[in-house]
mmCIF file of C-alpha atoms and ligand atoms in Angstrom:
data_model
loop_
_atom_site.group_PDB
_atom_site.id
_atom_site.type_symbol
_atom_site.label_atom_id
_atom_site.label_comp_id
_atom_site.label_asym_id
_atom_site.label_seq_id
_atom_site.Cartn_x
_atom_site.Cartn_y
_atom_site.Cartn_z
ATOM 1 C CA MET A 1 -14.818 -21.283 -5.282
ATOM 2 C CA SER A 2 -13.941 -24.631 -3.623
ATOM 3 C CA SER A 3 -11.173 -24.990 -6.128
ATOM 4 C CA ILE A 4 -8.886 -22.085 -4.696
ATOM 5 C CA ASP A 5 -6.207 -23.180 -2.187
ATOM 6 C CA TRP A 6 -7.338 -19.701 -0.228
ATOM 7 C CA LYS A 7 -4.007 -20.591 2.534
ATOM 8 C CA GLY A 8 -1.728 -21.235 0.024
ATOM 9 C CA LEU A 9 -2.244 -18.401 -2.179
ATOM 10 C CA PRO A 10 0.611 -15.938 -3.133
ATOM 11 C CA PHE A 11 0.645 -12.114 -2.959
ATOM 12 C CA GLY A 12 0.295 -12.211 -7.059
ATOM 13 C CA TYR A 13 -1.699 -11.694 -9.727
ATOM 14 C CA PHE A 14 -4.386 -14.217 -10.323
ATOM 15 C CA LYS A 15 -6.954 -14.168 -12.686
ATOM 16 C CA THR A 16 -10.524 -13.213 -12.409
ATOM 17 C CA ASP A 17 -13.857 -12.771 -14.552
ATOM 18 C CA TYR A 18 -13.965 -9.403 -15.196
ATOM 19 C CA ASN A 19 -12.253 -6.086 -14.820
ATOM 20 C CA VAL A 20 -14.074 -2.313 -14.976
ATOM 21 C CA ARG A 21 -12.687 0.204 -17.422
ATOM 22 C CA CYS A 22 -13.905 4.265 -17.736
ATOM 23 C CA TYR A 23 -12.368 6.397 -20.395
ATOM 24 C CA TYR A 24 -11.573 9.990 -20.366
ATOM 25 C CA ILE A 25 -11.828 11.392 -24.354
ATOM 26 C CA ASP A 26 -12.772 14.944 -25.228
ATOM 27 C CA GLY A 27 -12.398 16.652 -21.502
ATOM 28 C CA LYS A 28 -14.839 14.282 -19.921
ATOM 29 C CA TRP A 29 -15.317 10.655 -18.211
ATOM 30 C CA GLY A 30 -17.334 8.473 -20.661
ATOM 31 C CA GLU A 31 -19.305 5.621 -18.723
ATOM 32 C CA LEU A 32 -18.160 2.486 -16.748
ATOM 33 C CA GLU A 33 -17.562 -0.216 -18.969
ATOM 34 C CA VAL A 34 -16.867 -3.751 -17.977
ATOM 35 C CA SER A 35 -14.550 -6.029 -19.849
ATOM 36 C CA ASP A 36 -13.496 -9.759 -19.501
ATOM 37 C CA SER A 37 -10.199 -9.529 -20.896
ATOM 38 C CA GLU A 38 -7.014 -9.323 -19.184
ATOM 39 C CA TYR A 39 -5.057 -6.934 -21.945
ATOM 40 C CA ILE A 40 -5.552 -3.522 -22.735
ATOM 41 C CA THR A 41 -4.660 -1.901 -26.241
ATOM 42 C CA MET A 42 -3.664 1.035 -26.453
ATOM 43 C CA HIS A 43 -1.371 3.711 -28.773
ATOM 44 C CA MET A 44 2.334 2.969 -29.147
ATOM 45 C CA ALA A 45 3.000 6.598 -27.949
ATOM 46 C CA ALA A 46 0.670 6.711 -24.632
ATOM 47 C CA THR A 47 2.596 8.756 -22.458
ATOM 48 C CA CYS A 48 2.003 5.759 -19.575
ATOM 49 C CA LEU A 49 4.428 3.929 -21.668
ATOM 50 C CA HIS A 50 7.011 7.154 -22.441
ATOM 51 C CA TYR A 51 7.061 9.035 -19.501
ATOM 52 C CA GLY A 52 5.589 7.432 -16.858
ATOM 53 C CA GLN A 53 2.285 9.174 -16.572
ATOM 54 C CA GLU A 54 0.480 6.504 -14.589
ATOM 55 C CA ALA A 55 -0.424 6.129 -10.903
ATOM 56 C CA PHE A 56 -2.171 3.353 -9.143
ATOM 57 C CA GLU A 57 -3.793 2.368 -5.822
ATOM 58 C CA GLY A 58 -4.200 -0.950 -3.531
ATOM 59 C CA MET A 59 -6.601 -1.669 -1.467
ATOM 60 C CA LYS A 60 -8.493 -5.377 -0.010
ATOM 61 C CA ALA A 61 -11.344 -6.316 0.568
ATOM 62 C CA PHE A 62 -12.176 -9.056 3.527
ATOM 63 C CA THR A 63 -14.895 -11.515 4.304
ATOM 64 C CA GLY A 64 -15.817 -10.695 7.782
ATOM 65 C CA LYS A 65 -16.908 -13.220 10.360
ATOM 66 C CA ASP A 66 -20.602 -12.141 9.860
ATOM 67 C CA GLY A 67 -19.873 -13.314 5.989
ATOM 68 C CA LYS A 68 -20.380 -9.668 4.992
ATOM 69 C CA VAL A 69 -17.491 -8.285 2.215
ATOM 70 C CA ARG A 70 -15.749 -5.342 3.589
ATOM 71 C CA ILE A 71 -13.602 -2.919 2.132
ATOM 72 C CA PHE A 72 -11.220 -0.730 3.996
ATOM 73 C CA ARG A 73 -11.020 2.781 3.443
ATOM 74 C CA LEU A 74 -11.791 2.991 -0.642
ATOM 75 C CA ASP A 75 -12.387 6.937 -0.294
ATOM 76 C CA GLU A 76 -9.345 7.466 1.247
ATOM 77 C CA ASN A 77 -7.283 5.403 -1.743
ATOM 78 C CA GLY A 78 -9.776 7.318 -4.317
ATOM 79 C CA LYS A 79 -8.447 10.526 -2.495
ATOM 80 C CA ARG A 80 -4.628 9.412 -2.695
ATOM 81 C CA MET A 81 -5.147 8.699 -6.317
ATOM 82 C CA ASN A 82 -6.430 12.237 -7.280
ATOM 83 C CA ARG A 83 -3.455 13.628 -5.586
ATOM 84 C CA SER A 84 -1.315 11.199 -7.421
ATOM 85 C CA ALA A 85 -3.472 12.794 -10.553
ATOM 86 C CA VAL A 86 -2.913 15.575 -9.882
ATOM 87 C CA GLY A 87 0.567 15.065 -9.101
ATOM 88 C CA LEU A 88 1.495 14.238 -12.895
ATOM 89 C CA MET A 89 -1.168 16.274 -14.964
ATOM 90 C CA MET A 90 -4.049 13.636 -15.515
ATOM 91 C CA PRO A 91 -7.413 14.396 -14.608
ATOM 92 C CA GLU A 92 -8.739 13.939 -11.188
ATOM 93 C CA VAL A 93 -11.126 10.569 -11.009
ATOM 94 C CA PRO A 94 -14.591 11.787 -9.624
ATOM 95 C CA ALA A 95 -15.216 10.276 -5.979
ATOM 96 C CA GLU A 96 -18.610 8.850 -7.221
ATOM 97 C CA LEU A 97 -16.932 7.207 -9.944
ATOM 98 C CA PHE A 98 -13.842 5.735 -8.233
ATOM 99 C CA ARG A 99 -16.528 3.994 -5.539
ATOM 100 C CA LYS A 100 -18.637 2.656 -8.365
ATOM 101 C CA ALA A 101 -16.142 1.518 -10.211
ATOM 102 C CA ILE A 102 -14.609 -0.246 -7.018
ATOM 103 C CA LEU A 103 -18.058 -1.730 -6.025
ATOM 104 C CA LYS A 104 -18.927 -2.717 -9.734
ATOM 105 C CA ALA A 105 -15.084 -4.730 -9.901
ATOM 106 C CA VAL A 106 -15.605 -6.219 -6.421
ATOM 107 C CA LYS A 107 -19.209 -7.534 -6.809
ATOM 108 C CA MET A 108 -18.454 -8.897 -10.003
ATOM 109 C CA ASN A 109 -15.904 -11.006 -8.940
ATOM 110 C CA ILE A 110 -17.479 -11.670 -5.703
ATOM 111 C CA LYS A 111 -16.718 -15.654 -5.908
ATOM 112 C CA TYR A 112 -13.008 -14.959 -5.918
ATOM 113 C CA VAL A 113 -12.965 -12.986 -1.934
ATOM 114 C CA PRO A 114 -11.556 -15.241 0.429
ATOM 115 C CA PRO A 115 -14.017 -16.644 2.891
ATOM 116 C CA TYR A 116 -13.428 -15.479 6.232
ATOM 117 C CA GLY A 117 -10.227 -17.709 8.480
ATOM 118 C CA GLU A 118 -7.968 -18.208 5.410
ATOM 119 C CA GLY A 119 -5.834 -15.537 6.055
ATOM 120 C CA ALA A 120 -6.358 -14.386 2.637
ATOM 121 C CA SER A 121 -8.229 -11.309 1.301
ATOM 122 C CA LEU A 122 -9.450 -9.672 -2.674
ATOM 123 C CA TYR A 123 -6.338 -7.259 -3.790
ATOM 124 C CA VAL A 124 -8.029 -4.157 -5.489
ATOM 125 C CA ARG A 125 -5.871 -2.261 -7.747
ATOM 126 C CA PRO A 126 -7.239 0.661 -9.033
ATOM 127 C CA LEU A 127 -5.129 2.096 -12.294
ATOM 128 C CA LEU A 128 -4.974 5.973 -13.654
ATOM 129 C CA ILE A 129 -2.786 6.081 -16.880
ATOM 130 C CA GLY A 130 -2.344 8.409 -20.070
ATOM 131 C CA THR A 131 -3.214 6.675 -23.199
ATOM 132 C CA GLY A 132 -3.184 9.788 -25.550
ATOM 133 C CA ALA A 133 -0.271 10.319 -28.046
ATOM 134 C CA GLN A 134 2.195 11.947 -27.154
ATOM 135 C CA VAL A 135 6.081 12.239 -28.440
ATOM 136 C CA GLY A 136 7.326 15.795 -26.746
ATOM 137 C CA VAL A 137 7.027 15.351 -23.160
ATOM 138 C CA LYS A 138 3.391 16.543 -22.173
ATOM 139 C CA PRO A 139 0.488 15.587 -20.648
ATOM 140 C CA ALA A 140 -1.863 12.845 -22.586
ATOM 141 C CA LYS A 141 -5.165 14.070 -23.557
ATOM 142 C CA GLU A 142 -6.937 10.674 -23.385
ATOM 143 C CA TYR A 143 -6.604 8.450 -19.777
ATOM 144 C CA MET A 144 -8.201 5.163 -19.012
ATOM 145 C CA PHE A 145 -9.138 4.388 -15.567
ATOM 146 C CA MET A 146 -9.753 0.947 -14.951
ATOM 147 C CA VAL A 147 -9.930 -1.711 -11.798
ATOM 148 C CA PHE A 148 -8.759 -5.411 -11.638
ATOM 149 C CA VAL A 149 -9.186 -7.331 -8.320
ATOM 150 C CA GLY A 150 -7.515 -10.666 -7.692
ATOM 151 C CA PRO A 151 -7.197 -12.828 -4.491
ATOM 152 C CA VAL A 152 -4.063 -12.697 -2.575
ATOM 153 C CA GLY A 153 -2.243 -14.331 0.577
ATOM 154 C CA PRO A 154 0.026 -12.563 2.589
ATOM 155 C CA TYR A 155 2.704 -10.035 1.009
ATOM 156 C CA PHE A 156 5.701 -11.164 2.863
ATOM 157 C CA LYS A 157 5.546 -15.365 3.482
ATOM 158 C CA GLU A 158 6.263 -14.776 7.076
ATOM 159 C CA GLY A 159 2.748 -13.299 7.867
ATOM 160 C CA PHE A 160 2.302 -11.523 11.091
ATOM 161 C CA ASN A 161 5.786 -12.566 12.059
ATOM 162 C CA PRO A 162 9.238 -10.912 12.539
ATOM 163 C CA VAL A 163 10.609 -9.909 9.315
ATOM 164 C CA LYS A 164 14.257 -8.827 9.195
ATOM 165 C CA MET A 165 15.438 -5.499 6.995
ATOM 166 C CA GLN A 166 18.689 -3.760 5.731
ATOM 167 C CA ILE A 167 19.022 0.250 5.591
ATOM 168 C CA VAL A 168 20.962 1.164 2.039
ATOM 169 C CA ARG A 169 22.355 4.479 1.159
ATOM 170 C CA ASP A 170 23.721 3.859 -2.208
ATOM 171 C CA TYR A 171 20.203 4.048 -3.655
ATOM 172 C CA ASP A 172 17.031 6.422 -3.330
ATOM 173 C CA ARG A 173 13.403 5.495 -4.068
ATOM 174 C CA ALA A 174 12.476 9.365 -4.811
ATOM 175 C CA ALA A 175 13.811 12.901 -4.804
ATOM 176 C CA PRO A 176 13.010 15.274 -1.690
ATOM 177 C CA LEU A 177 10.809 17.047 -4.477
ATOM 178 C CA GLY A 178 10.615 14.723 -6.578
ATOM 179 C CA THR A 179 7.126 12.194 -6.776
ATOM 180 C CA GLY A 180 7.810 10.020 -3.474
ATOM 181 C CA SER A 181 4.784 11.150 -1.943
ATOM 182 C CA ILE A 182 2.327 10.121 -4.839
ATOM 183 C CA LYS A 183 1.897 6.437 -6.180
ATOM 184 C CA VAL A 184 3.326 6.437 -9.340
ATOM 185 C CA GLY A 185 5.387 3.486 -11.227
ATOM 186 C CA GLY A 186 8.322 5.318 -11.447
ATOM 187 C CA ASN A 187 9.007 5.147 -8.053
ATOM 188 C CA TYR A 188 8.941 1.660 -7.916
ATOM 189 C CA ALA A 189 10.961 1.155 -10.740
ATOM 190 C CA ALA A 190 13.461 3.350 -8.612
ATOM 191 C CA SER A 191 13.422 0.956 -5.925
ATOM 192 C CA LEU A 192 13.841 -2.464 -8.002
ATOM 193 C CA ARG A 193 17.631 -2.786 -7.470
ATOM 194 C CA ALA A 194 17.554 -1.897 -3.863
ATOM 195 C CA SER A 195 14.729 -4.416 -3.381
ATOM 196 C CA GLU A 196 15.532 -7.236 -5.059
ATOM 197 C CA ARG A 197 19.355 -7.074 -3.767
ATOM 198 C CA ALA A 198 17.925 -6.721 0.018
ATOM 199 C CA HIS A 199 15.574 -10.275 -1.127
ATOM 200 C CA ASP A 200 19.087 -12.016 -2.239
ATOM 201 C CA GLU A 201 20.695 -11.111 0.553
ATOM 202 C CA GLY A 202 18.486 -12.652 3.063
ATOM 203 C CA TYR A 203 16.031 -9.490 3.962
ATOM 204 C CA ALA A 204 12.067 -8.963 3.849
ATOM 205 C CA SER A 205 13.029 -5.404 2.363
ATOM 206 C CA CYS A 206 15.312 -2.775 2.413
ATOM 207 C CA ILE A 207 14.890 0.687 3.869
ATOM 208 C CA PHE A 208 15.730 3.546 2.056
ATOM 209 C CA LEU A 209 16.774 7.129 3.949
ATOM 210 C CA ASP A 210 15.627 10.560 3.085
ATOM 211 C CA ALA A 211 17.807 11.612 -0.153
ATOM 212 C CA LYS A 212 18.838 14.532 0.732
ATOM 213 C CA GLU A 213 21.034 14.608 3.885
ATOM 214 C CA LYS A 214 21.158 10.189 4.603
ATOM 215 C CA LYS A 215 20.144 10.752 8.136
ATOM 216 C CA TYR A 216 16.582 9.731 8.520
ATOM 217 C CA ILE A 217 14.471 7.449 7.810
ATOM 218 C CA ASP A 218 12.405 7.305 4.718
ATOM 219 C CA GLU A 219 10.497 4.108 3.789
ATOM 220 C CA ALA A 220 10.622 0.438 4.347
ATOM 221 C CA GLY A 221 10.791 -0.758 0.881
ATOM 222 C CA PRO A 222 6.630 -0.627 -0.166
ATOM 223 C CA ALA A 223 5.403 0.158 3.387
ATOM 224 C CA ASN A 224 6.195 3.110 5.884
ATOM 225 C CA PHE A 225 8.088 2.443 9.054
ATOM 226 C CA PHE A 226 7.277 3.326 12.416
ATOM 227 C CA GLY A 227 9.001 2.659 16.084
ATOM 228 C CA ILE A 228 7.363 2.217 19.576
ATOM 229 C CA LYS A 229 8.994 3.414 22.625
ATOM 230 C CA ASN A 230 7.883 5.289 26.194
ATOM 231 C CA ASN A 231 4.169 4.388 24.933
ATOM 232 C CA THR A 232 4.642 6.650 21.318
ATOM 233 C CA TYR A 233 4.073 5.725 18.445
ATOM 234 C CA ILE A 234 7.023 7.547 16.099
ATOM 235 C CA THR A 235 6.625 7.752 12.339
ATOM 236 C CA PRO A 236 8.919 9.452 9.632
ATOM 237 C CA ASP A 237 7.509 13.027 8.383
ATOM 238 C CA SER A 238 9.165 13.121 5.185
ATOM 239 C CA VAL A 239 8.359 15.155 1.577
ATOM 240 C CA SER A 240 9.359 11.810 0.081
ATOM 241 C CA ILE A 241 6.926 8.928 1.179
ATOM 242 C CA LEU A 242 3.996 7.671 0.550
ATOM 243 C CA PRO A 243 1.164 8.621 3.646
ATOM 244 C CA SER A 244 0.158 5.471 3.966
ATOM 245 C CA ILE A 245 -3.344 4.841 4.891
ATOM 246 C CA THR A 246 -2.588 2.051 7.028
ATOM 247 C CA ASN A 247 -0.348 4.066 9.230
ATOM 248 C CA MET A 248 -2.666 7.163 9.165
ATOM 249 C CA SER A 249 -5.113 4.178 10.696
ATOM 250 C CA LEU A 250 -2.715 2.855 13.037
ATOM 251 C CA ARG A 251 -2.175 6.389 14.356
ATOM 252 C CA THR A 252 -5.818 6.509 15.000
ATOM 253 C CA ILE A 253 -5.454 3.153 17.098
ATOM 254 C CA ALA A 254 -2.698 4.190 18.683
ATOM 255 C CA GLU A 255 -4.339 7.366 20.159
ATOM 256 C CA GLU A 256 -7.505 5.671 20.863
ATOM 257 C CA ILE A 257 -5.750 3.335 23.469
ATOM 258 C CA GLY A 258 -3.615 5.793 25.160
ATOM 259 C CA MET A 259 -0.616 6.251 23.437
ATOM 260 C CA LYS A 260 1.194 9.513 21.889
ATOM 261 C CA VAL A 261 1.471 10.275 18.403
ATOM 262 C CA GLU A 262 4.774 11.488 16.646
ATOM 263 C CA ARG A 263 5.105 12.591 13.295
ATOM 264 C CA ARG A 264 8.628 13.566 12.506
ATOM 265 C CA HIS A 265 12.077 13.049 10.939
ATOM 266 C CA VAL A 266 13.974 10.145 12.450
ATOM 267 C CA PRO A 267 16.754 9.704 12.592
ATOM 268 C CA VAL A 268 18.877 6.470 11.894
ATOM 269 C CA GLU A 269 20.409 6.342 15.338
ATOM 270 C CA GLU A 270 16.975 6.712 17.062
ATOM 271 C CA LEU A 271 16.673 2.470 15.965
ATOM 272 C CA GLU A 272 18.790 1.874 19.039
ATOM 273 C CA THR A 273 15.859 3.191 21.380
ATOM 274 C CA PHE A 274 12.828 1.670 19.575
ATOM 275 C CA GLU A 275 11.110 -1.114 22.083
ATOM 276 C CA GLU A 276 9.404 -2.124 18.556
ATOM 277 C CA CYS A 277 9.667 -1.607 15.287
ATOM 278 C CA GLY A 278 7.644 -2.124 12.050
ATOM 279 C CA ALA A 279 6.511 -1.521 8.660
ATOM 280 C CA CYS A 280 2.952 -0.845 7.525
ATOM 281 C CA GLY A 281 1.019 -0.842 4.661
ATOM 282 C CA THR A 282 -2.042 -2.789 3.157
ATOM 283 C CA ALA A 283 -0.605 -5.702 2.022
ATOM 284 C CA ALA A 284 0.341 -6.983 5.360
ATOM 285 C CA VAL A 285 -1.391 -4.500 7.779
ATOM 286 C CA ILE A 286 2.119 -4.802 9.893
ATOM 287 C CA SER A 287 5.057 -6.668 9.536
ATOM 288 C CA PRO A 288 7.056 -6.596 12.741
ATOM 289 C CA ILE A 289 10.708 -5.848 12.489
ATOM 290 C CA CYS A 290 12.964 -8.212 14.519
ATOM 291 C CA LYS A 291 16.498 -6.930 12.931
ATOM 292 C CA ILE A 292 17.542 -4.207 10.528
ATOM 293 C CA VAL A 293 21.430 -4.490 9.816
ATOM 294 C CA ASP A 294 22.933 -1.007 8.433
ATOM 295 C CA ARG A 295 24.549 -2.255 5.509
ATOM 296 C CA ASP A 296 27.608 0.036 5.261
ATOM 297 C CA SER A 297 28.444 0.436 9.035
ATOM 298 C CA GLY A 298 27.329 -3.520 9.714
ATOM 299 C CA LYS A 299 25.962 -2.460 12.826
ATOM 300 C CA VAL A 300 22.634 -4.724 13.882
ATOM 301 C CA TYR A 301 19.283 -3.367 15.500
ATOM 302 C CA GLN A 302 17.689 -6.002 17.440
ATOM 303 C CA TYR A 303 14.041 -5.799 18.728
ATOM 304 C CA CYS A 304 11.579 -9.062 19.988
ATOM 305 C CA LYS A 305 14.523 -10.636 21.089
ATOM 306 C CA ASP A 306 13.191 -13.962 21.700
ATOM 307 C CA GLY A 307 11.414 -14.031 18.404
ATOM 308 C CA HIS A 308 8.043 -12.887 19.641
ATOM 309 C CA VAL A 309 6.131 -10.020 18.305
ATOM 310 C CA GLY A 310 5.690 -6.739 20.697
ATOM 311 C CA PRO A 311 3.070 -6.462 22.436
ATOM 312 C CA ILE A 312 1.772 -2.946 21.239
ATOM 313 C CA SER A 313 2.471 -3.915 17.753
ATOM 314 C CA GLU A 314 0.425 -7.261 18.361
ATOM 315 C CA LYS A 315 -2.317 -4.696 19.799
ATOM 316 C CA LEU A 316 -2.441 -2.567 16.966
ATOM 317 C CA TYR A 317 -2.823 -5.036 14.665
ATOM 318 C CA ASN A 318 -5.400 -6.475 16.313
ATOM 319 C CA ARG A 319 -7.432 -3.622 16.103
ATOM 320 C CA LEU A 320 -7.244 -2.986 13.077
ATOM 321 C CA LYS A 321 -7.360 -6.524 11.756
ATOM 322 C CA GLY A 322 -10.280 -6.323 13.786
ATOM 323 C CA ILE A 323 -11.952 -3.959 12.349
ATOM 324 C CA GLN A 324 -11.400 -5.072 8.518
ATOM 325 C CA GLU A 325 -13.032 -8.464 9.673
ATOM 326 C CA GLY A 326 -15.488 -6.899 11.159
ATOM 327 C CA ILE A 327 -15.177 -8.380 14.804
ATOM 328 C CA GLU A 328 -14.238 -5.126 15.986
ATOM 329 C CA GLU A 329 -16.660 -1.777 15.980
ATOM 330 C CA ASP A 330 -16.000 0.444 13.333
ATOM 331 C CA LYS A 331 -16.365 3.577 14.750
ATOM 332 C CA TYR A 332 -14.461 6.093 12.152
ATOM 333 C CA GLY A 333 -16.464 5.046 9.359
ATOM 334 C CA TRP A 334 -13.579 2.990 7.845
ATOM 335 C CA ILE A 335 -15.103 0.247 5.989
ATOM 336 C CA THR A 336 -17.415 0.260 3.034
ATOM 337 C CA PHE A 337 -19.818 -2.866 2.768
ATOM 338 C CA VAL A 338 -20.412 -4.458 -0.834
ATOM 339 C CA GLU A 339 -24.303 -5.522 -0.837
HETATM 340 C C1 LIG B 1 6.004 3.198 -1.261
HETATM 341 C C2 LIG B 1 4.909 2.578 -0.502
HETATM 342 N N1 LIG B 1 4.655 3.130 1.125
HETATM 343 C C3 LIG B 1 4.138 2.993 1.896
HETATM 344 C C4 LIG B 1 2.890 1.769 1.382
HETATM 345 C C5 LIG B 1 1.740 2.103 2.647
HETATM 346 O O1 LIG B 1 0.412 2.548 2.341
HETATM 347 P P1 LIG B 1 -0.844 2.036 2.309
HETATM 348 O O2 LIG B 1 -1.122 1.743 3.918
HETATM 349 O O3 LIG B 1 -2.013 2.872 1.563
HETATM 350 O O4 LIG B 1 -1.145 0.576 1.641
HETATM 351 C C6 LIG B 1 2.688 1.312 -0.225
HETATM 352 C C7 LIG B 1 1.732 0.633 -0.177
HETATM 353 O O5 LIG B 1 0.452 0.971 -0.924
HETATM 354 C C8 LIG B 1 3.707 1.828 -0.529
HETATM 355 O O6 LIG B 1 3.640 1.503 -1.921
#
């Protein structure tokens, strides 16, 4: 569509033509339906509204250099949505239904998939919500699964350029045995105050520490954290972080290019020893971090000193982006073509 300014797109909501929906009633999923409405009607006592019984996902579709549209790691997103479903006592979405819904939503809005080379993509947002009425704290009996899509620009306005982050201790995103490892809206509600404050104080995002001891790095806002030193890719292992599919993919690529990979606790003091640091997630793939400031002690950790992105982050980024855009071989079967 020539009227869309692809290069100027924010990472935000964009109205497209259709979305798809499916209802779970009487213990089973119905047929996939197509809607042109941006609204959903539901019971005012729906569990998603009162008790947070909802989960979502996020993935992207890209136009490759060859003009074909590719979706990145669709099935992994489906698996993660089902882990969220189990965690929140919601019915799982069968893998086949998940796949069909995503492909249908993308195909019906194919004109909104940004062309190759514009730095934009089509964001795909699956959503699973408890729609049945309950007043006591109980799982609903009825659910809705839907998928909407929209073209987006980069999440961080800096794009693949270094960002500044802030370590916080006065807010936690998720409790150690809570819902941090699943994609429920409540985790994001819990992160809003700290994130907005970080923005106001001039940072792209805040870094949350483990809620129990406040010793280890958990997550970099809505992204996982990684550090690089001695040819090793190091990323936090924590029960309260969302297992990022981008991070999972970067670990595979790191091994492929001959690096060691460690998933373990990452103490805050270790920040001093990293050669490169980054945040990773669907939105930006990698946001290299140039500076981390500890909000309590004022301590500053500096990376990519002359403003340049570290060579390993760049290599990892290019390989992953290359697979997403069909420039590099997809030897792991991460891509689903939209035909
Ligand atoms: C809290 C949180 N952590 C990490 C990620 C990155 O996950 P992924 O790479 O699957 O997008 C996201 C984004 O989905 C997130 O919301």
